[in-house]
Structure formats: structure tokens, C-alpha cells
Tab-separated table of C-alpha atoms in Angstrom:
chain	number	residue	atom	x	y	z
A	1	UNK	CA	-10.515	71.890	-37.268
A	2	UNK	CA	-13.845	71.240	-35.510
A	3	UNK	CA	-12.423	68.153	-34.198
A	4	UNK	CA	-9.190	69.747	-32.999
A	5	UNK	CA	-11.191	72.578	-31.107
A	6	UNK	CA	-13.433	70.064	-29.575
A	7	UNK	CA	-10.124	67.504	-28.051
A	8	UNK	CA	-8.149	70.818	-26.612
A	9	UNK	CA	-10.754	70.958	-23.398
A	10	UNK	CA	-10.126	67.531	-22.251
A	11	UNK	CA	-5.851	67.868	-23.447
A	12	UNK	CA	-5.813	71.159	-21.640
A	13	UNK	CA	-7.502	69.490	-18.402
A	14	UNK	CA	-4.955	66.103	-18.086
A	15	UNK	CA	-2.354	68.896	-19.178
A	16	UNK	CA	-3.379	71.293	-15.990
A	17	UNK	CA	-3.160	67.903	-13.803
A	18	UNK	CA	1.355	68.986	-13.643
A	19	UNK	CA	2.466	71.300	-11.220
A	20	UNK	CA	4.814	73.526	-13.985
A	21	UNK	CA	2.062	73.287	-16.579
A	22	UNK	CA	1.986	77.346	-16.025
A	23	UNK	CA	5.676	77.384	-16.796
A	24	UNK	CA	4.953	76.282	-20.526
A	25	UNK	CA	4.378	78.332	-23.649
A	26	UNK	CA	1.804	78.632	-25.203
A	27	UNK	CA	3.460	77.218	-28.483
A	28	UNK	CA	4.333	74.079	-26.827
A	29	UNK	CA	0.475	73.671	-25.527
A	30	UNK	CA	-0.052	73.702	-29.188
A	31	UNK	CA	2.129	71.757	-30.247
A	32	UNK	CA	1.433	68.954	-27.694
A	33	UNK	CA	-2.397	69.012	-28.767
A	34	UNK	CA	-1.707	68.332	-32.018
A	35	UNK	CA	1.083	65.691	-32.312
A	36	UNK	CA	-0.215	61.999	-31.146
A	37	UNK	CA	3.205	61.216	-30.227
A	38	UNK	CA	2.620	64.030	-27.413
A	39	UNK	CA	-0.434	62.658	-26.307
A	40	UNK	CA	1.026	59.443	-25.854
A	41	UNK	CA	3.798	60.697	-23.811
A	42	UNK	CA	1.666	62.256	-21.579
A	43	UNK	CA	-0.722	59.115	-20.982
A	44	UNK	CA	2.915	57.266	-20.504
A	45	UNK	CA	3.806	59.757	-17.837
A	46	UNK	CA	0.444	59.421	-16.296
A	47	UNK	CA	0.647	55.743	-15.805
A	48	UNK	CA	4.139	55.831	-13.991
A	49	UNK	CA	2.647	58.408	-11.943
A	50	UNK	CA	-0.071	56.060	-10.607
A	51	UNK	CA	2.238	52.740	-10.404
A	52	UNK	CA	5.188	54.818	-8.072
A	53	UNK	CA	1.798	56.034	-5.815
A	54	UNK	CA	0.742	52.299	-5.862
A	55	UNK	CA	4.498	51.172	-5.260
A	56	UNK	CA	5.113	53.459	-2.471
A	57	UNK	CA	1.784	53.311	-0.773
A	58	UNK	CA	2.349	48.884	-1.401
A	59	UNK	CA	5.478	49.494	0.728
A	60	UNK	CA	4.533	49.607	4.161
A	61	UNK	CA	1.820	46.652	3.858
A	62	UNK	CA	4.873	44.053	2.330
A	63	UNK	CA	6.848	45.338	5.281
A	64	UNK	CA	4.152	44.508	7.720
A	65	UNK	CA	3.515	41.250	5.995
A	66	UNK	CA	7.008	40.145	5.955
A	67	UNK	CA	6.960	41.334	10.051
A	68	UNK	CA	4.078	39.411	10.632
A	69	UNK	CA	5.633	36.152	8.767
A	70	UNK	CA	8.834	36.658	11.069
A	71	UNK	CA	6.677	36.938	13.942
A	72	UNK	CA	4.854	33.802	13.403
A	73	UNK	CA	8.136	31.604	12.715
A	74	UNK	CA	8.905	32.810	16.331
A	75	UNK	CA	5.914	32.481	17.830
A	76	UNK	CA	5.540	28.500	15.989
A	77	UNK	CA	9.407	27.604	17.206
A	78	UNK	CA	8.602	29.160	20.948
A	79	UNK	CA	5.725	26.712	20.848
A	80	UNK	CA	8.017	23.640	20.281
A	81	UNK	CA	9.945	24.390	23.020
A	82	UNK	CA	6.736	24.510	25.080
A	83	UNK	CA	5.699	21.595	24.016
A	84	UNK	CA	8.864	19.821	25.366
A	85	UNK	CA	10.345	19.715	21.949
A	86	UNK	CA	11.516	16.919	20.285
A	87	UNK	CA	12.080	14.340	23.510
A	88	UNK	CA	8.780	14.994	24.448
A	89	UNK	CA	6.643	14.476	20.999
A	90	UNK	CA	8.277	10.884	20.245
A	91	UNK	CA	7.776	9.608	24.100
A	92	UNK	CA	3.797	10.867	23.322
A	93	UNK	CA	4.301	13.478	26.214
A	94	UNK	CA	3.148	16.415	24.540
A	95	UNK	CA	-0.783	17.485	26.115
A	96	UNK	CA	-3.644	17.799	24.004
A	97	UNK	CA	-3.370	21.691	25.061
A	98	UNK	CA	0.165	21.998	23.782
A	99	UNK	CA	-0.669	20.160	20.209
A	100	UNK	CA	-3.780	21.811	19.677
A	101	UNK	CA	-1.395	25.232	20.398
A	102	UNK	CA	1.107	23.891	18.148
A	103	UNK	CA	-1.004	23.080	15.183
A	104	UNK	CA	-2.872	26.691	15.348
A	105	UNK	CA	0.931	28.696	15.244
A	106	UNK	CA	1.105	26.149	12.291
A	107	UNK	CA	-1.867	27.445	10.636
A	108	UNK	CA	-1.138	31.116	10.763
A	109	UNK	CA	2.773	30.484	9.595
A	110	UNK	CA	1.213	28.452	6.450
A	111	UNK	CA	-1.328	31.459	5.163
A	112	UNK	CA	2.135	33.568	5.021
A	113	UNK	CA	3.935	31.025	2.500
A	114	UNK	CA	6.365	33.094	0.623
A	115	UNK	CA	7.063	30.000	-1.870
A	116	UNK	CA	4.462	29.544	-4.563
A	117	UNK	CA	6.012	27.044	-6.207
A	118	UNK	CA	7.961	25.285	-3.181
A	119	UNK	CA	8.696	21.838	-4.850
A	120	UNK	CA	10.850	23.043	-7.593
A	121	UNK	CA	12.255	25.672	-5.303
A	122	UNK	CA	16.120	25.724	-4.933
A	123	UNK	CA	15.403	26.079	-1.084
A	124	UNK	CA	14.030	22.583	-0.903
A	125	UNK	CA	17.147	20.986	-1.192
A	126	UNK	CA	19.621	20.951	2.218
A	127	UNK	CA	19.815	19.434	5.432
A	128	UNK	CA	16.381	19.437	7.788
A	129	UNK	CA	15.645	18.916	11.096
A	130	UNK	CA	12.640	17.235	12.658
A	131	UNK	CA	10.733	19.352	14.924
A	132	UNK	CA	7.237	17.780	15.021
A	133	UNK	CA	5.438	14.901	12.850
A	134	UNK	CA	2.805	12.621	12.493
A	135	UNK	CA	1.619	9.207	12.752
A	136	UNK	CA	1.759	9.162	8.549
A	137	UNK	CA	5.349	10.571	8.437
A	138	UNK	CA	8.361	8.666	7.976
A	139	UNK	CA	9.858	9.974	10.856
A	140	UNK	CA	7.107	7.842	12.785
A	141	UNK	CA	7.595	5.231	10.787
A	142	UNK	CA	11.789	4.995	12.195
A	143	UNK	CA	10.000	5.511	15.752
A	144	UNK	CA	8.072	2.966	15.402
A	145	UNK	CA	10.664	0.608	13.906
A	146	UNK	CA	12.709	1.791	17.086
A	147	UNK	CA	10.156	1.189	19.729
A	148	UNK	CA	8.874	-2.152	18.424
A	149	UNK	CA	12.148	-3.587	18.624
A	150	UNK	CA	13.430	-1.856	22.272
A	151	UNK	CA	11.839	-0.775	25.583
A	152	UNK	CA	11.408	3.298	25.799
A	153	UNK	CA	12.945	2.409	28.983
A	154	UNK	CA	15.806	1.425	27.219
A	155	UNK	CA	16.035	3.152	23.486
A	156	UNK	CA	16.354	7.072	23.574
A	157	UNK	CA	15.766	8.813	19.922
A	158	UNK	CA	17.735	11.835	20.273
A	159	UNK	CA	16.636	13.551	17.286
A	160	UNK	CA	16.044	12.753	13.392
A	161	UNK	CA	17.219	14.723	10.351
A	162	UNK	CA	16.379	14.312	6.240
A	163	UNK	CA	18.871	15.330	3.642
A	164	UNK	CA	17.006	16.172	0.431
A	165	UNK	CA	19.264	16.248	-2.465
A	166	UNK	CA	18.401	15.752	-6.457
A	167	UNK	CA	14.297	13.654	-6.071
A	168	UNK	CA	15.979	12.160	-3.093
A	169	UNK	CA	16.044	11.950	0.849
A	170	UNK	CA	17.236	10.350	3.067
A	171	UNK	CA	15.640	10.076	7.146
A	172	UNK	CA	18.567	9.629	9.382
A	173	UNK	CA	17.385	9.188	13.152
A	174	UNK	CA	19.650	8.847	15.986
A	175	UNK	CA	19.004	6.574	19.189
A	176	UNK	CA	20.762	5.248	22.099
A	177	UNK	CA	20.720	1.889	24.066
A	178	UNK	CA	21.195	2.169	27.810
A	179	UNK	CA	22.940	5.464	27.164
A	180	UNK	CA	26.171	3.238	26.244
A	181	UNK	CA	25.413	2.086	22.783
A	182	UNK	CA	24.664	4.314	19.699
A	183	UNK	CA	23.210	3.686	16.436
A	184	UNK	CA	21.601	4.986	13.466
A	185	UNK	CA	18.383	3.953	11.854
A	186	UNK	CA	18.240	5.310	8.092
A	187	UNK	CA	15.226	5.132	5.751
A	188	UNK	CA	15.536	6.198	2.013
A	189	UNK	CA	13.059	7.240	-0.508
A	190	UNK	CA	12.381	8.778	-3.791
A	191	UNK	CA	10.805	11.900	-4.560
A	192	UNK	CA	8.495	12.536	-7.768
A	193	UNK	CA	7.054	15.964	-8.287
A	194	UNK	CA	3.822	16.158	-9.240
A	195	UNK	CA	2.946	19.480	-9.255
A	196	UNK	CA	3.755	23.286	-7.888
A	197	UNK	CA	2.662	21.815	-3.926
A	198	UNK	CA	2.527	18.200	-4.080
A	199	UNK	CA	5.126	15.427	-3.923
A	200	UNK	CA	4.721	11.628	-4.224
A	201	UNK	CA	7.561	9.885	-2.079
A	202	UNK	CA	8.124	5.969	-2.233
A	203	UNK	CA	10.429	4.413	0.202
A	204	UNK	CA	13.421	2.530	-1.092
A	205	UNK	CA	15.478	0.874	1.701
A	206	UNK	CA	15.754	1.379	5.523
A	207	UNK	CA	19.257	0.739	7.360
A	208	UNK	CA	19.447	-0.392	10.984
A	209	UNK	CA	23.407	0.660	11.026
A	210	UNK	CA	25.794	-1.726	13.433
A	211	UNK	CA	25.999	-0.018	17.211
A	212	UNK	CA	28.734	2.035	18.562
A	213	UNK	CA	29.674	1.109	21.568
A	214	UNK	CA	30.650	3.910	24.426
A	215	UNK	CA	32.938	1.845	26.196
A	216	UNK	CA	33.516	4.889	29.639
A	217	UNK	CA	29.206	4.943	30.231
A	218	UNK	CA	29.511	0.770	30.161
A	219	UNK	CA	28.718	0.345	33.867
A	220	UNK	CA	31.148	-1.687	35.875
A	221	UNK	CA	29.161	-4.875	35.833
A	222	UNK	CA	28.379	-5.197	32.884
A	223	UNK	CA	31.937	-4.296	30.679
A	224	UNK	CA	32.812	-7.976	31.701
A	225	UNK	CA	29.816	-9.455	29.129
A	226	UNK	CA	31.001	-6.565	26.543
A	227	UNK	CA	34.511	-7.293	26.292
A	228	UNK	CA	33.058	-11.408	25.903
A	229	UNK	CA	30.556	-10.227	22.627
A	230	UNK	CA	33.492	-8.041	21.346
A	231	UNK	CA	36.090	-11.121	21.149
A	232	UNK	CA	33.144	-13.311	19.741
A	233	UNK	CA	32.805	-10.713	17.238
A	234	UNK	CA	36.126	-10.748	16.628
A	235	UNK	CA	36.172	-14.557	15.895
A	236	UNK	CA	33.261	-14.863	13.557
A	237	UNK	CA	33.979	-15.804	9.732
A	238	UNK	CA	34.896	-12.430	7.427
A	239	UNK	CA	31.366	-12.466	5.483
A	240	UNK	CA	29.667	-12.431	8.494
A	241	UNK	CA	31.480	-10.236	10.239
A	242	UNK	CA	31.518	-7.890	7.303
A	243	UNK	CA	27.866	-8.290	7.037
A	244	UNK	CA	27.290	-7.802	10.498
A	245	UNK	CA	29.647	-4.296	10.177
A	246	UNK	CA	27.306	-3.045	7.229
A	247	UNK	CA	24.278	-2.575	9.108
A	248	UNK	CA	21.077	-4.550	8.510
A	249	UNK	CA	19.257	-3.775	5.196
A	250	UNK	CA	15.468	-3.944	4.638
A	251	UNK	CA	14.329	-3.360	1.548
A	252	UNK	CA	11.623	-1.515	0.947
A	253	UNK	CA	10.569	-0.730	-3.024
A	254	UNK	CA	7.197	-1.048	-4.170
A	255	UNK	CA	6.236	-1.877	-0.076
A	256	UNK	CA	5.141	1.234	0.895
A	257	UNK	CA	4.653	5.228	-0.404
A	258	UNK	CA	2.755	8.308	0.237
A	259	UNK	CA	1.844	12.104	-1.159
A	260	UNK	CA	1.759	14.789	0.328
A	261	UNK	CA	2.289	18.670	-0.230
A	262	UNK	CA	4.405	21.767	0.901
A	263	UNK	CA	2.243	24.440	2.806
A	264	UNK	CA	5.324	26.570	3.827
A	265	UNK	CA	8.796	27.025	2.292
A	266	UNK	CA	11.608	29.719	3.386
A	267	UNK	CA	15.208	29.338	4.037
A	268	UNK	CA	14.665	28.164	7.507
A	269	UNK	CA	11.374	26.308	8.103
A	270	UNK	CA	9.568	23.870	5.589
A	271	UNK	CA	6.016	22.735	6.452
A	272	UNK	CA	4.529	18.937	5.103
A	273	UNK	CA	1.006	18.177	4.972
A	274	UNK	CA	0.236	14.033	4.293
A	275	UNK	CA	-2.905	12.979	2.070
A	276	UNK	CA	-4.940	13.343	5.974
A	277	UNK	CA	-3.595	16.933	6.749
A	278	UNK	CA	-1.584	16.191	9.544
A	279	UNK	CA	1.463	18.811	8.782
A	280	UNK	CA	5.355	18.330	9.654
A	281	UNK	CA	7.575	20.942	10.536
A	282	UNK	CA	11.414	21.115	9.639
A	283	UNK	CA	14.138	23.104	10.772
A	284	UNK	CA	17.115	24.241	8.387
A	285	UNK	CA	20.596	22.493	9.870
A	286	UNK	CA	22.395	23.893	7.244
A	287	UNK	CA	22.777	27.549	4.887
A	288	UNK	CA	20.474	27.313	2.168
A	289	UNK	CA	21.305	27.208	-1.562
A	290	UNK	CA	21.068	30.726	-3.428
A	291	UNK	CA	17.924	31.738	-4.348
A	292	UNK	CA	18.200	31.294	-8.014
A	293	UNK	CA	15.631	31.431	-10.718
A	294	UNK	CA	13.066	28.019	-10.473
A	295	UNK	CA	12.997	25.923	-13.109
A	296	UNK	CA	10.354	24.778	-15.239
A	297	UNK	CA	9.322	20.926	-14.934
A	298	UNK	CA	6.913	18.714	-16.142
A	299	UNK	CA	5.121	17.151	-12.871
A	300	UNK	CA	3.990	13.673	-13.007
A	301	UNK	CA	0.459	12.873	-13.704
């Protein structure tokens, strides 16, 4: 009884803490302080008191984080454009100002990652668009491979794109000769996940892909000395001529392969970091896969 008397001050005070506490009997105040069912109840009630407060006073700073994040995807992709996008990084045209501008945007878009675990993300997968790279990035790599072979004066990469589908991608990059002839340079590679952030990707096999020829931009002079390779063409043995139609293979396995790590993930933008922290930054080219539950996978050691 002692006991009892002594527990109904600090009952009666949590008990006082609800508004209609006056409204009870005096039975029921009796009742609760003796039944430990009761008293559980009420320190049930208490704690989904404090976790609405916390979820309704949480509310406004997600909504101002999620603003800020939207903010900063604009603010990165405005750079870009300032920076003479695409045509301007691969001729080496962007200023020091502009990169050092672009690289900051990319800083403050990467501490708002809404992806923890990015590399087993279903968001990964799709259809990306180069926006800015590297001199440790594949996509240098194919601009490279295009430049060492043709004048800038007269090759013009028009823009590059991955597809990343099942530990696999594939660098497509798209260039013109004399503005008359088109190809297609395509590098493969494998992906091995080695953890929530990090990837390991070896290259498999690049494709220099057989010209198409714009036959209405062939300028006057010269459509004499086209129609003459296009009936030698024409003439050559099947094998070769088959061969020549597949594109020239180089293959690449065990040559050459990198890691590197996802700083950013969403539905539109993904953000690369090589082993020396210089970061690439993709654009979405097509809708993204639904955002369903990641799976669990062993990474690579």
C-alpha cells in the first residue's frame, strides 16, 4: 500500500500532462494507477506524442533539403551550358574559370546524394548522356581514339552516350568527317560491384563502326572521288567487304580497367568519381526504371 501511495504523485503528474484529464473520474484515475497494462498505455501514447511533434516539426527541413537539391541540379546544368557544353569540353575550350565553376556546383550537388546505396540502385540502369568528363574516363579515352586518328579540323564528336544494362555498358560516341561522313566509335566494358559506392569497370572491346556517307553535304568536287571508292567497294571479295561493313574491332580484355565510385544518383543526373577524384556528370536520355526495393548483393572483394 505504501508503495502504491508513493507511485500515484508521479502517475497523477504524466496523467495531468492531457488536456481532458479533468474530464475523467475519479474511479478511472484509480484504476489506471493500479493496472500496469494502464501505465503502459499511457507511456505508449506518450511516445507517439513526441515522434508526430518530431515528424511534423522534420517536415519543413526535408522540404527545404529536397528544394535545395533541386536547386543545385539547376544551378550544376546552367553551368554546363556556360561552359559551352559538350562541343566546348572535348575541343579543350572550356576556361580554367568555367571548370573551376563547374566542379564547385559539382561539389554542393554531391553532399545532397539522395542514393545511399547507388550501385545496386534500380536507377543506375538506363540510357546516359555525357555532360562533362575527365582525362581518366572512357569517354576521353573514345576522344582520344578519335583525335589521334583525324584532324579536329576535320572530326567533330557531336556527343557520347552509355547504356548501362545488367554489370554492363556500353560508350557509344558520335563523330563526323568533313560534316559528310558519319560514324560511331563504341567501347564496351564490364561492371563488378564492389561495394554500396564503388564499381570496378574493365573494358572489353571498342568498335570503330563503317562510315555513313551523306551523299547531299558531299561538295561538288569531291562526289566524283566518292562515287570511284563506292564502286571499288562494291568490287572487293564478300569477306572483305563483309568485314569491312562490320566495323573494325579492337579488343580490349585484360588491356586496360579502372574503379571508381558514385557520389550522386537520382532519376536524372548520376555523378562518377575515378580512383584521382576527377568526377563525371551524366544526364538521363531516357525515363528511369521504378523505384523498387534494392537488392541485397555480395560486392567483390
Amino acid at each position: 500500500m505504501a508503495s502504491l501511495q508513493a507511485s500515484l504523485p508521479s502517475i497523477s503528474a504524466i496523467w495531468s500532462s492531457f488536456p481532458d484529464s479533468s474530464s475523467m473520474n475519479s474511479a478511472s484515475i484509480v484504476t489506471l494507477t493500479s493496472s500496469p497494462a494502464n501505465d503502459r498505455r499511457i507511456r505508449r501514447r506518450l511516445r507517439c506524442k513526441a515522434m508526430v511533434q518530431q515528424a511534423v516539426q522534420g517536415a519543413p527541413a526535408a522540404y527545404a533539403k529536397e528544394m535545395e537539391r533541386l536547386s543545385a541540379k539547376e544551378s550544376l546544368l546552367l553551368a554546363f551550358k556556360d561552359a559551352g557544353g559538350f562541343e566546348a569540353l572535348v575541343a579543350g575550350k572550356t576556361t580554367n574559370m568555367q571548370q573551376i565553376d563547374v566542379n564547385e556546383r559539382i561539389t554542393g550537388l554531391e553532399r545532397l546524394n539522395p542514393t545511399p546505396r547507388p550501385t545496386t540502385s534500380p536507377f543506375l540502369e538506363g540510357r546516359w548522356n555525357f555532360e562533362w568528363f575527365g582525362s581518366g574516363s572512357p569517354g576521353f579515352f573514345v576522344a582520344r581514339f578519335i583525335f589521334e586518328r583525324f584532324p579536329p579540323t576535320l572530326a567533330n564528336l557531336s556527343n557520347m552516350d552509355v547504356v548501362i544494362k545488367d554489370g554492363k555498358a556500353n560508350i557509344t560516341a558520335n563523330f563526323k568527317l568533313l560534316n559528310s561522313i558519319e560514324s560511331k566509335f563504341s567501347l564496351s566494358t564490364k561492371l563488378l560491384v564492389e561495394g554500396p559506392l564503388r564499381l570496378k569497370e574493365e573494358y572489353i572491346e571498342g568498335i570503330l563502326e563503317s562510315p555513313t556517307v551523306i551523299e547531299e553535304t558531299i561538295p561538288e568536287q569531291l562526289k566524283g572521288a566518292f562515287n570511284q571508292a563506292v564502286t571499288t567497294v562494291q568490287q572487293l571479295p564478300a569477306p572483305i567487304r563483309d568485314a569491312i561493313s562490320g566495323g573494325l574491332r579492337i579488343p580490349l580484355s585484360g588491356t586496360f580497367q579502372r574503379l571508381f565510385m558514385i557520389s550522386y544518383l537520382d532519376e536524372e543526373i548520376l555523378i562518377i568519381r575515378d580512383a584521382s577524384g576527377i568526377p563525371e556528370v551524366l544526364t538521363r536520355l531516357d525515363p528511369p526504371s521504378s523505384p523498387i526495393e534494392e537488392p541485397i548483393t555480395e560486392y567483390e572483394s
